[in-house]
Coordinates of C-alpha atoms and ligand atoms in Angstrom, one line a residue:
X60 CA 295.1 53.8 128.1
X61 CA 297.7 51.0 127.3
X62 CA 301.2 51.6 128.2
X63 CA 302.3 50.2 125.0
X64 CA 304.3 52.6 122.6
X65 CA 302.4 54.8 120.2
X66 CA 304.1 55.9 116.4
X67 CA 302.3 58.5 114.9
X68 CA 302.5 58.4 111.0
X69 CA 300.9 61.2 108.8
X70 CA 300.1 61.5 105.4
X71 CA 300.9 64.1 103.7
X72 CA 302.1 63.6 99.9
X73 CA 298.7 64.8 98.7
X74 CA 299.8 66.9 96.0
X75 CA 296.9 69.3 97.2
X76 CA 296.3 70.7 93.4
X77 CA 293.2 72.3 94.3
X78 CA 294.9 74.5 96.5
X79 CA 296.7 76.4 93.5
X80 CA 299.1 77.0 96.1
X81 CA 302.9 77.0 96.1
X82 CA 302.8 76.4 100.0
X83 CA 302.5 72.8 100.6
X84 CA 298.6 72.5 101.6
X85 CA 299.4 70.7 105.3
X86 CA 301.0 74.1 106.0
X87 CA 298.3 76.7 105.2
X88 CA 297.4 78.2 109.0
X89 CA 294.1 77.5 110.9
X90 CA 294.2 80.1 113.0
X91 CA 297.3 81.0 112.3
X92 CA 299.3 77.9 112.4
X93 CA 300.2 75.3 110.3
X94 CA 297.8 72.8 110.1
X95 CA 299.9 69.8 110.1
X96 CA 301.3 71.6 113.8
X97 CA 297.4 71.4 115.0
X98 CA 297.7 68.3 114.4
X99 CA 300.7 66.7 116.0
X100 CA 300.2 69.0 119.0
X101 CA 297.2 66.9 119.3
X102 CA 298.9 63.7 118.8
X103 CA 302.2 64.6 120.7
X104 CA 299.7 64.7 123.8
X105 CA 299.7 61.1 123.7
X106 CA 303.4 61.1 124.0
X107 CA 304.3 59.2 120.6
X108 CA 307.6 57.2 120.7
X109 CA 308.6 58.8 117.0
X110 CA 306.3 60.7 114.6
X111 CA 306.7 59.8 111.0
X112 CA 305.2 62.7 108.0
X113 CA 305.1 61.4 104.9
X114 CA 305.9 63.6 102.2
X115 CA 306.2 64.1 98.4
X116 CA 306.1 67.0 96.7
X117 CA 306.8 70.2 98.6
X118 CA 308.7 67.8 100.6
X119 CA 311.5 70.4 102.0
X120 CA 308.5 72.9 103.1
X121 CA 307.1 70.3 104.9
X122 CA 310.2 69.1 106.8
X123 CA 311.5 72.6 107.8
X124 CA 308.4 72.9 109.5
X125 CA 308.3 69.8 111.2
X126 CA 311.8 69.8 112.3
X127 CA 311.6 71.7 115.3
X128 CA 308.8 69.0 116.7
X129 CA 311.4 66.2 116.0
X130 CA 309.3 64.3 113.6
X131 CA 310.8 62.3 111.1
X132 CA 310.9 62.7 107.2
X133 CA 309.3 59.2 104.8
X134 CA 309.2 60.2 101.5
X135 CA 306.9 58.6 98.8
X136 CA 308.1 60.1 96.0
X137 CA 305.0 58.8 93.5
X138 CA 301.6 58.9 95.1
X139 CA 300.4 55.2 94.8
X140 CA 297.8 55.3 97.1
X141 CA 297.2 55.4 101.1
X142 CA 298.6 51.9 101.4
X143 CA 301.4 52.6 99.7
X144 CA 301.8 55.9 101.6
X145 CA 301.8 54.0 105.1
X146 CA 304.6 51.8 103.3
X147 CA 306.7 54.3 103.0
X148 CA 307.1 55.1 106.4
X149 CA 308.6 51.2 107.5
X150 CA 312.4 52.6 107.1
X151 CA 311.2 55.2 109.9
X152 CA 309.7 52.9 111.8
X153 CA 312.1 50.1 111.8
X154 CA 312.3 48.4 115.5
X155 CA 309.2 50.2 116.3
X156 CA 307.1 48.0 119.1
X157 CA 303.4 49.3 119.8
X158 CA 300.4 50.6 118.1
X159 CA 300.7 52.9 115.0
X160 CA 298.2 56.1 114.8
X161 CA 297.4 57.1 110.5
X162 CA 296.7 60.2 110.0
X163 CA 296.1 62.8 107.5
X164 CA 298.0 66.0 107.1
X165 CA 295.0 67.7 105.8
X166 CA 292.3 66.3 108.6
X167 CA 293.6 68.5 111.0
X168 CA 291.3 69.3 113.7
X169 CA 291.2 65.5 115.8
X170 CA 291.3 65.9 118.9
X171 CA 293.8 64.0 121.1
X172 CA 291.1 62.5 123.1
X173 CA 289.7 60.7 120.2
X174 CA 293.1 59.7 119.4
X175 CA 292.9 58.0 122.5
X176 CA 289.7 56.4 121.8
X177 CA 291.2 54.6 118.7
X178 CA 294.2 53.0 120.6
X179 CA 292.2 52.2 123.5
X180 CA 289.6 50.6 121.5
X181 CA 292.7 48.7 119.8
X182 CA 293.3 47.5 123.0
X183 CA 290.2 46.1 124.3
X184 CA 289.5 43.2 125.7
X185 CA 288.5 41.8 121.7
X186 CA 292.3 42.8 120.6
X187 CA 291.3 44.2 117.1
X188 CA 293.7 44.4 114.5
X189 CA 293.1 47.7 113.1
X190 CA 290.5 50.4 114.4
X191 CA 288.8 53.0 111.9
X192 CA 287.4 55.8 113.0
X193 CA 284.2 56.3 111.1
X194 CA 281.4 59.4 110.6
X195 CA 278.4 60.3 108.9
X196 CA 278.5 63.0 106.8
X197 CA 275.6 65.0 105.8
X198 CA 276.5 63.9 102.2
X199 CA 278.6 60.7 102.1
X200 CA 279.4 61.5 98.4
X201 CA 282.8 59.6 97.5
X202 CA 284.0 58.6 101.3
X203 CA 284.9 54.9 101.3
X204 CA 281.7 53.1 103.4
X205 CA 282.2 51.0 105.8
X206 CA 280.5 47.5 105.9
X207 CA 280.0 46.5 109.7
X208 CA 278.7 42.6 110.8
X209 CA 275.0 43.6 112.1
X210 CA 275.0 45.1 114.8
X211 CA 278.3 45.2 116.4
X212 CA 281.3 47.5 116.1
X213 CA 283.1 44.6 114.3
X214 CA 284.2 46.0 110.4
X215 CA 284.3 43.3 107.7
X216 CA 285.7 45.6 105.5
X217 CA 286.2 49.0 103.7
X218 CA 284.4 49.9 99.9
X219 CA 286.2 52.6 97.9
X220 CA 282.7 55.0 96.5
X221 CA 283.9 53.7 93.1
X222 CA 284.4 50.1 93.8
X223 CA 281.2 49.8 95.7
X224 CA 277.5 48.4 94.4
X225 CA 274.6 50.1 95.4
X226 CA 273.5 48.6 98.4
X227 CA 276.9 49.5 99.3
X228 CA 276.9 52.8 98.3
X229 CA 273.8 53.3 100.6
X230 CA 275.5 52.8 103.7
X231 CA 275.7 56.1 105.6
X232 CA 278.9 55.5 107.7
X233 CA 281.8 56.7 106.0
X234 CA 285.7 56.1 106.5
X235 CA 287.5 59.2 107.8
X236 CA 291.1 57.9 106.7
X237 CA 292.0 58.0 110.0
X238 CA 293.3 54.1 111.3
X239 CA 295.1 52.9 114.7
X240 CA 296.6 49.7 113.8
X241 CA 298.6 47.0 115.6
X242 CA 302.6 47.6 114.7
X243 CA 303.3 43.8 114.7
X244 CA 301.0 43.2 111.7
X245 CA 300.4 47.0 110.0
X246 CA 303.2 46.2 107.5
X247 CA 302.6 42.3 106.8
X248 CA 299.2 43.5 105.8
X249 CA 300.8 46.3 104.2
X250 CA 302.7 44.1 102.0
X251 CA 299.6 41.9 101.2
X252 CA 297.8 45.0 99.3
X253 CA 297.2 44.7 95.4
X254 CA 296.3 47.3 93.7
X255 CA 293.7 45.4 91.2
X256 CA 290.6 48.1 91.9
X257 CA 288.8 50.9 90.3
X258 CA 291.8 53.1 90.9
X259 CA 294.7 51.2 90.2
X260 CA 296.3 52.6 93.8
X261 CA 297.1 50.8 97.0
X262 CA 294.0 50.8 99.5
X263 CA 295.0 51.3 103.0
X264 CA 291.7 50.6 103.8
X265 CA 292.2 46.8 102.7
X266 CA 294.1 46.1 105.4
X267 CA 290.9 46.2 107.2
X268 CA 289.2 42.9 105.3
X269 CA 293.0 41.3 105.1
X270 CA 293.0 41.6 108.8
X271 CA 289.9 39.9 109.5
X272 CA 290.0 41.6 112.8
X273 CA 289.5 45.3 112.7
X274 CA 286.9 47.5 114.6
X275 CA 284.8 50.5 113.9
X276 CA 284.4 53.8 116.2
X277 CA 282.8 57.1 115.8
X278 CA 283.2 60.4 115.2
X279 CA 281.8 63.7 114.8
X280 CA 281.8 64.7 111.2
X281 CA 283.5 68.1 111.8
X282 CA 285.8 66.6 113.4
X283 CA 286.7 64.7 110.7
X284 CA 287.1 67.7 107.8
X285 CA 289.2 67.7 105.1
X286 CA 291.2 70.7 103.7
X287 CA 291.1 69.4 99.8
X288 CA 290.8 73.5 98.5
X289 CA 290.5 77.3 100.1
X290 CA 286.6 77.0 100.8
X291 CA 287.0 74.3 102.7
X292 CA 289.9 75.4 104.6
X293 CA 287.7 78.6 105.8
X294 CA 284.8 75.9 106.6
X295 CA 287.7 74.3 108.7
X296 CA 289.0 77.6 110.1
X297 CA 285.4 78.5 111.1
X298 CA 284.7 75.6 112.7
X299 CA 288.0 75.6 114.7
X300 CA 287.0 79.3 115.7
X301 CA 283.7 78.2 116.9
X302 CA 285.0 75.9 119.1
X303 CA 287.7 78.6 120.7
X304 CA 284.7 81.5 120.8
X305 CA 282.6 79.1 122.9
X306 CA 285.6 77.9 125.1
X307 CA 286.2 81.9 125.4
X308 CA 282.9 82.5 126.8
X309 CA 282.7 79.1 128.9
X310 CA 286.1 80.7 130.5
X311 CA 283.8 84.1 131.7
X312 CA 284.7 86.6 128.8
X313 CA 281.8 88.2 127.0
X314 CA 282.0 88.1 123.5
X315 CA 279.4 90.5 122.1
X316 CA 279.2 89.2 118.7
X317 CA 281.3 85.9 118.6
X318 CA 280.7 84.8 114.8
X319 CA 283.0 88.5 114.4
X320 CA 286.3 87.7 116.8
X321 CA 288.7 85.9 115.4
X322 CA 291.0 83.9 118.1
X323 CA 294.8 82.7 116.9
X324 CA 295.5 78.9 117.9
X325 CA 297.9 80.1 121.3
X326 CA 295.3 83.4 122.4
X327 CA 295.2 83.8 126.3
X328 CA 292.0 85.5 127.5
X329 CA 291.1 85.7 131.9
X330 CA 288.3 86.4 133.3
X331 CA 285.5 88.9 132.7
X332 CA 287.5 90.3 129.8
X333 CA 285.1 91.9 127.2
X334 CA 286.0 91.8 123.5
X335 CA 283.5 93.6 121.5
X336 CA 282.6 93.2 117.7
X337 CA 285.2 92.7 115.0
X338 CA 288.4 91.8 116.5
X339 CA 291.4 89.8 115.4
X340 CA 293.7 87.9 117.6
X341 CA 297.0 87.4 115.7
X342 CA 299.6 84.8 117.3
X343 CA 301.0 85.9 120.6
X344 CA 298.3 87.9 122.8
X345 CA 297.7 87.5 126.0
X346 CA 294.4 89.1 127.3
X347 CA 294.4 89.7 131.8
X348 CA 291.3 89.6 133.5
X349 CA 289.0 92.6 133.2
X350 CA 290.5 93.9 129.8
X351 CA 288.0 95.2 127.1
X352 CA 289.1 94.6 123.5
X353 CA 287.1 97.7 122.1
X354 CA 285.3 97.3 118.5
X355 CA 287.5 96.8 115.3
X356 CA 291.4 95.6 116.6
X357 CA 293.6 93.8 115.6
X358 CA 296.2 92.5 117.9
X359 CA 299.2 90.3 117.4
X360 CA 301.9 89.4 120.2
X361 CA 300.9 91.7 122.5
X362 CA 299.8 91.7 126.7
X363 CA 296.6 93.2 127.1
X364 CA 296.9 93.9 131.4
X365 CA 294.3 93.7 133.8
X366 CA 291.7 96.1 133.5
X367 CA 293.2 98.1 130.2
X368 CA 291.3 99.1 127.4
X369 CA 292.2 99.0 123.7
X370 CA 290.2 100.3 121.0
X371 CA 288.0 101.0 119.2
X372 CA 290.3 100.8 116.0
X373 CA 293.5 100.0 118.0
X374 CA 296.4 98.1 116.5
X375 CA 298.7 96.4 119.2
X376 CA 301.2 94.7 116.8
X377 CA 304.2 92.2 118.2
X378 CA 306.0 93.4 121.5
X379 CA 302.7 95.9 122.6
X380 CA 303.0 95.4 126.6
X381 CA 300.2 97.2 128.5
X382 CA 299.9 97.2 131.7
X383 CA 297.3 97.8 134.2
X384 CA 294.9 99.7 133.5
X385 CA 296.6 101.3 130.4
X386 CA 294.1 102.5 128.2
X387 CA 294.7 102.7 124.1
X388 CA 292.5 104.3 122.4
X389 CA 290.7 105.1 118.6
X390 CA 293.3 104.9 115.9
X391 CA 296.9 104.0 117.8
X392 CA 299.4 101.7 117.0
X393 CA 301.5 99.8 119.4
X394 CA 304.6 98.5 118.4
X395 CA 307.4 96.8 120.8
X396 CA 306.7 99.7 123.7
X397 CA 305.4 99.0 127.4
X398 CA 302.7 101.3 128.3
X399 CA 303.0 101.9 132.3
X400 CA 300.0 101.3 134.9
X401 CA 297.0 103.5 134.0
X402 CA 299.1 105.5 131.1
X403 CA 296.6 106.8 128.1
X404 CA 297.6 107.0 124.6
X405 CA 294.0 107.6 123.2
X406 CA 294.1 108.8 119.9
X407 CA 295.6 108.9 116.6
X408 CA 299.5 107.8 118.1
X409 CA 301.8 105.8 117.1
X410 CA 304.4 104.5 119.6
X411 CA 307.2 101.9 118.7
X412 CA 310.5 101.0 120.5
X413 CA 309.3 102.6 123.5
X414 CA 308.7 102.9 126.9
X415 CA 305.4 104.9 128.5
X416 CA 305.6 105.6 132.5
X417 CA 302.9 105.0 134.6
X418 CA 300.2 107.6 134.4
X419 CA 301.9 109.1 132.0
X420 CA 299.4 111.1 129.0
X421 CA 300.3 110.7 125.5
X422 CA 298.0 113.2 123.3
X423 CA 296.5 112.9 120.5
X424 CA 298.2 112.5 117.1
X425 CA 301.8 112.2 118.9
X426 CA 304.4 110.5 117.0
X427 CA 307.4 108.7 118.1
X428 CA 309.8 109.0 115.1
X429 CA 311.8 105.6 115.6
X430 CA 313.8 105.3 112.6
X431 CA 315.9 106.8 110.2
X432 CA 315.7 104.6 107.2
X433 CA 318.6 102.2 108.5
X434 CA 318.1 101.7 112.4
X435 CA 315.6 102.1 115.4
X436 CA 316.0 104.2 118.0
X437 CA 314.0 104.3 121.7
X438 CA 311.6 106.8 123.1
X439 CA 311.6 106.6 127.2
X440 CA 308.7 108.5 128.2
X441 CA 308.8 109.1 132.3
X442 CA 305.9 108.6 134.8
X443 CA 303.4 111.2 134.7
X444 CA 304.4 113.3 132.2
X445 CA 302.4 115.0 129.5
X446 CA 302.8 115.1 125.7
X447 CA 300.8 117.6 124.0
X448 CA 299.1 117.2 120.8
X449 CA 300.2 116.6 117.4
X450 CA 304.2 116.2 119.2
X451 CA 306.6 114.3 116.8
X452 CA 309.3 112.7 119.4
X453 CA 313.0 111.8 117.6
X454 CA 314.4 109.0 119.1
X455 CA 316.7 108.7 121.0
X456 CA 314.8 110.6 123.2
X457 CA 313.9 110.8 127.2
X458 CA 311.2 112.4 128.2
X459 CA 311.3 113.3 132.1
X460 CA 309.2 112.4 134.7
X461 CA 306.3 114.7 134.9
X462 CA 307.7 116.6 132.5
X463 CA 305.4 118.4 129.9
X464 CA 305.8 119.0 126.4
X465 CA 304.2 121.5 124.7
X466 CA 301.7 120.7 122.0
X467 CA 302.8 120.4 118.2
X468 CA 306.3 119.9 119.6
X469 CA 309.1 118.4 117.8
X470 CA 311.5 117.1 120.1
X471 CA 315.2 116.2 119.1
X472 CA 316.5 116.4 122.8
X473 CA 315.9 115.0 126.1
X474 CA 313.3 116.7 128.7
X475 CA 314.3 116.8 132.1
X476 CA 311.8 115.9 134.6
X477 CA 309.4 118.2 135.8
X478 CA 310.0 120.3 132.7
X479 CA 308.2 122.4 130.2
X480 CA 309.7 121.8 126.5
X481 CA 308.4 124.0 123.9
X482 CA 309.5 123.1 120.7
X483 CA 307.9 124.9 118.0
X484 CA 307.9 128.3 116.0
X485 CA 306.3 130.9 117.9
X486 CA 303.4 132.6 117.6
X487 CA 303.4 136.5 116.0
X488 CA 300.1 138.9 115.7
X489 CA 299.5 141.5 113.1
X490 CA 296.4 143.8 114.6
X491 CA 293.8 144.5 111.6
X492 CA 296.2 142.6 109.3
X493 CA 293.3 139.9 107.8
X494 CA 290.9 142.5 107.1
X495 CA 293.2 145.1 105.5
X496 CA 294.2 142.2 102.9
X497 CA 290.8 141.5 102.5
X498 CA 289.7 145.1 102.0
X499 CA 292.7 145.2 99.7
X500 CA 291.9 142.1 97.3
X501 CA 288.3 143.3 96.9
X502 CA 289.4 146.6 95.7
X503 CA 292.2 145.0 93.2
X504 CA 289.0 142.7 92.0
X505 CA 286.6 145.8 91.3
X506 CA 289.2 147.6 89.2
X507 CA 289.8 144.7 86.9
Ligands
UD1_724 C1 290.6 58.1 101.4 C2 290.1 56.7 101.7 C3 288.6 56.8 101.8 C4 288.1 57.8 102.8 C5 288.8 59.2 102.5 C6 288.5 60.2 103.5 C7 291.6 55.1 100.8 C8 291.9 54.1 99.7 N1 290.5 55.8 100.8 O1 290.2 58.4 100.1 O2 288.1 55.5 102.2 O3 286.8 57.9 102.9 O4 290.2 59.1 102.3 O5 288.9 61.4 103.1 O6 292.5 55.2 101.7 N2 298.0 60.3 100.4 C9 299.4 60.1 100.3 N3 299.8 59.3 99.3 C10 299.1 58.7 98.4 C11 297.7 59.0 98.5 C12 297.2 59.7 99.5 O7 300.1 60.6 101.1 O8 299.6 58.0 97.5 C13 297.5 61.1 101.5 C14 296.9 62.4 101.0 O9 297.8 63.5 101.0 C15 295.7 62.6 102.0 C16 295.3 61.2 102.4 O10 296.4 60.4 102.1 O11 296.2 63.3 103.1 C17 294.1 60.8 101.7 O12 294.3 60.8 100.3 P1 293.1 61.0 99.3 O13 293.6 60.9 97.9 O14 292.3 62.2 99.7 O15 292.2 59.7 99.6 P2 290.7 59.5 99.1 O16 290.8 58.9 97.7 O17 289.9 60.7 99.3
MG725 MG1 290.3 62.7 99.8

């Protein structure tokens, strides 16, 4: 790689109409992030010198979001083309040295190393001008082709669909957008573009022919994919998930059905963790080694420890620690609560703002009752105890250490440790009581 400084400029005024969308289309998630972010976290790997987005419409959207990363605003307020785009950004990158990486807001899925590929093969021996990184679609349909001298990698130039003739048309290698070009002469080319072509706009891919020196490389047509409505954002989403299921199982977890789980762009899974059918990964989760992820969850910034279970039908939403060996079962929600080493909270629970001992037993259909309306209140439940079934817990509450409380409890003060707390009405018997009433309502029912 050369050590010469890289600028990173994106386009990204695409209205995106197709969309019908009032979020600005680079934001829409890909597995559940932006994905304009996909993209410069692959670019920002090459260490950029400055990152330029330029925006139109939707503009303030698009530059809350990119903030954070650093990246600088351009803003090309009518949409005159890609050339015109690229112009836009010259304020931005004003005393800029080095190579300049175009790329498209909504081609998100490049990967940094092919990134790489264009500025290394800008700086070749041959010392190209500008580098385009080609593919072949399945359909080349409206891509610009590009026309390469026989049999080299050199690129004479680039032919808008509706500019080109027929032989041109029939050329199979298409332009992804996507262009490294040499800083010192991007914007005197730039400068050169008319706009005297079928659309009236300013090609950025004429800077290619104007260059007289520009270079072709390859790449893999999904790599290339456009998000241009919501169809093909899911064919994006799906390919991006494809990629993460396979890296999953290359990692050692078994995925039972892969085409069914659903990864989020920052999911951690270890070793021999099983996830079984149907689950979604939210944002967030972290996944030990030797976890299984039981049919039909959904989890979203939670800590899956080493060896727990979860599922089938479990919810783990953001703040769900488990540790070892914890085990969640059918029907339970987890909400900001740390279940101790080997704890069980197996069915039909919910537990939020609180905190389950180790070995600790949390019975079916309990309840921790953590708010009033207006504020949130903790549930400490202590190593080892026991909460019968069908117990509703008002926090604040403590719950001692291997203390038990009585099924169908509700309890509204603290349990000391080693306890019983019984909490409920209690139970009377009337001898011969059912069948005098029923001996009585058949009689009533004859006499009517
Ligand atoms: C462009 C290429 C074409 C290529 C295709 C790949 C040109 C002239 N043509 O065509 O060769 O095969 O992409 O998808 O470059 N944009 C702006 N401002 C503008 C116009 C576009 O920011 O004034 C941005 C869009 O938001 C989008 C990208 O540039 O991210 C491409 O624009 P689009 O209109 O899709 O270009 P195409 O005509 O499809
Ligand atoms: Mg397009």
């Amino acid at each position: 790689m050369s050590s010469r400084n890289i600028a990173v400029v994106v386009l990204a005024a695409g209205k995106g109409t197709r969309m019908k969308s009032d979020l600005h289309k680079v934001l829409h998630p890909i597995a559940g992030r932006p994905m304009l972010l996909h993209l410069l976290a692959a670019a920002d790997t090459l260490s950029p010198e400055r990152t330029v987005v330029v925006t139109g419409a939707g503009r303030a959207q698009v530059e809350a979001a990119v903030a954070p990363r650093g990246a600088r605003i351009a803003v090309q307020a009518e949409q005159l083309g890609t050339g015109h785009a690229v112009m836009q950004a010259r304020e931005a990158l004003s005393g800029f040295e080095g190579d300049v990486l175009i790329l498209y807001g909504d081609v998100p899925l490049v990967r940094a190393e092919t990134m790489r590929a264009m500025i290394a093969r800008l700086n070749a021996a041959d010392a190209p001008a500008v580098v385009v990184l080609g593919f072949r679609p399945a359909e080349a349909g409206a891509y610009g082709r590009l026309i390469v001298a026989d049999g080299s990698d050199r690129l004479e130039k680039i032919v808008e669909f509706k500019d080109a003739d027929a032989r041109e048309r029939a050329v199979t290698l298409c332009n992804s957008g996507l262009m490294a070009a040499r800083g010192e002469s991007l914007f005197d080319l730039l400068a050169r573009l008319g706009n005297d072509n079928a659309s009236g706009e300013y090609y950025l891919t004429d800077v290619v022919e104007l260059s007289g020196a520009a270079a072709v490389i390859e790449a893999d047509a999904g790599e290339v994919a456009g998000v241009n409505s919501r169809g093909e954002l899911a064919a994006v989403e799906q390919a991006w998930q494809q990629v993460r299921r396979a890296r999953a199982m290359a990692d050692g977890a078994t995925l039972i059905a892969p085409e069914t789980v659903w990864f989020a762009h920052d999911t951690t899974i270890g070793r021999d963790v099983t996830i079984e059918p149907n689950v979604v990964f939210g944002p967030g989760v972290t996944v030990a080694d030797g976890a299984t992820i039981h049919a039909f969850s959904h989890l979203e910034g939670a800590t899956v420890g080493s060896g727990a279970t979860v599922g089938p039908y479990a919810r783990l939403r953001p703040g769900a620690d488990l540790s070892e060996n914890a085990r969640v079962g059918n029907f339970v929600e987890i909400k900001k609560a740390t279940i101790g080493v080997g704890a069980k909270v197996n069915h039909l629970t919910y537990i939020g703002d609180a905190e389950v001992g180790a070995g600790a037993n949390v019975g079916a259909g309990t309840i921790t009752c953590n708010y009033d309306g207006y504020f949130k209140y903790r549930t400490v439940i202590g190593a080892g105890a026991f909460i019968g079934s069908n117990s509703a817990l008002v926090a604040p509450v403590a719950i001692g250490a291997g203390a038990i409380v009585a099924a169908g409890s509700v309890v509204t003060r603290d349990v000391a440790a080693d306890s019983l707390a019984l909490a409920r009405g209690r139970q009377e018997e009337r001898g011969g009581w059912a069948k005098r009433f029923r001996d009585a309502m058949i009689a009533r029912k004859k006499g009517k």
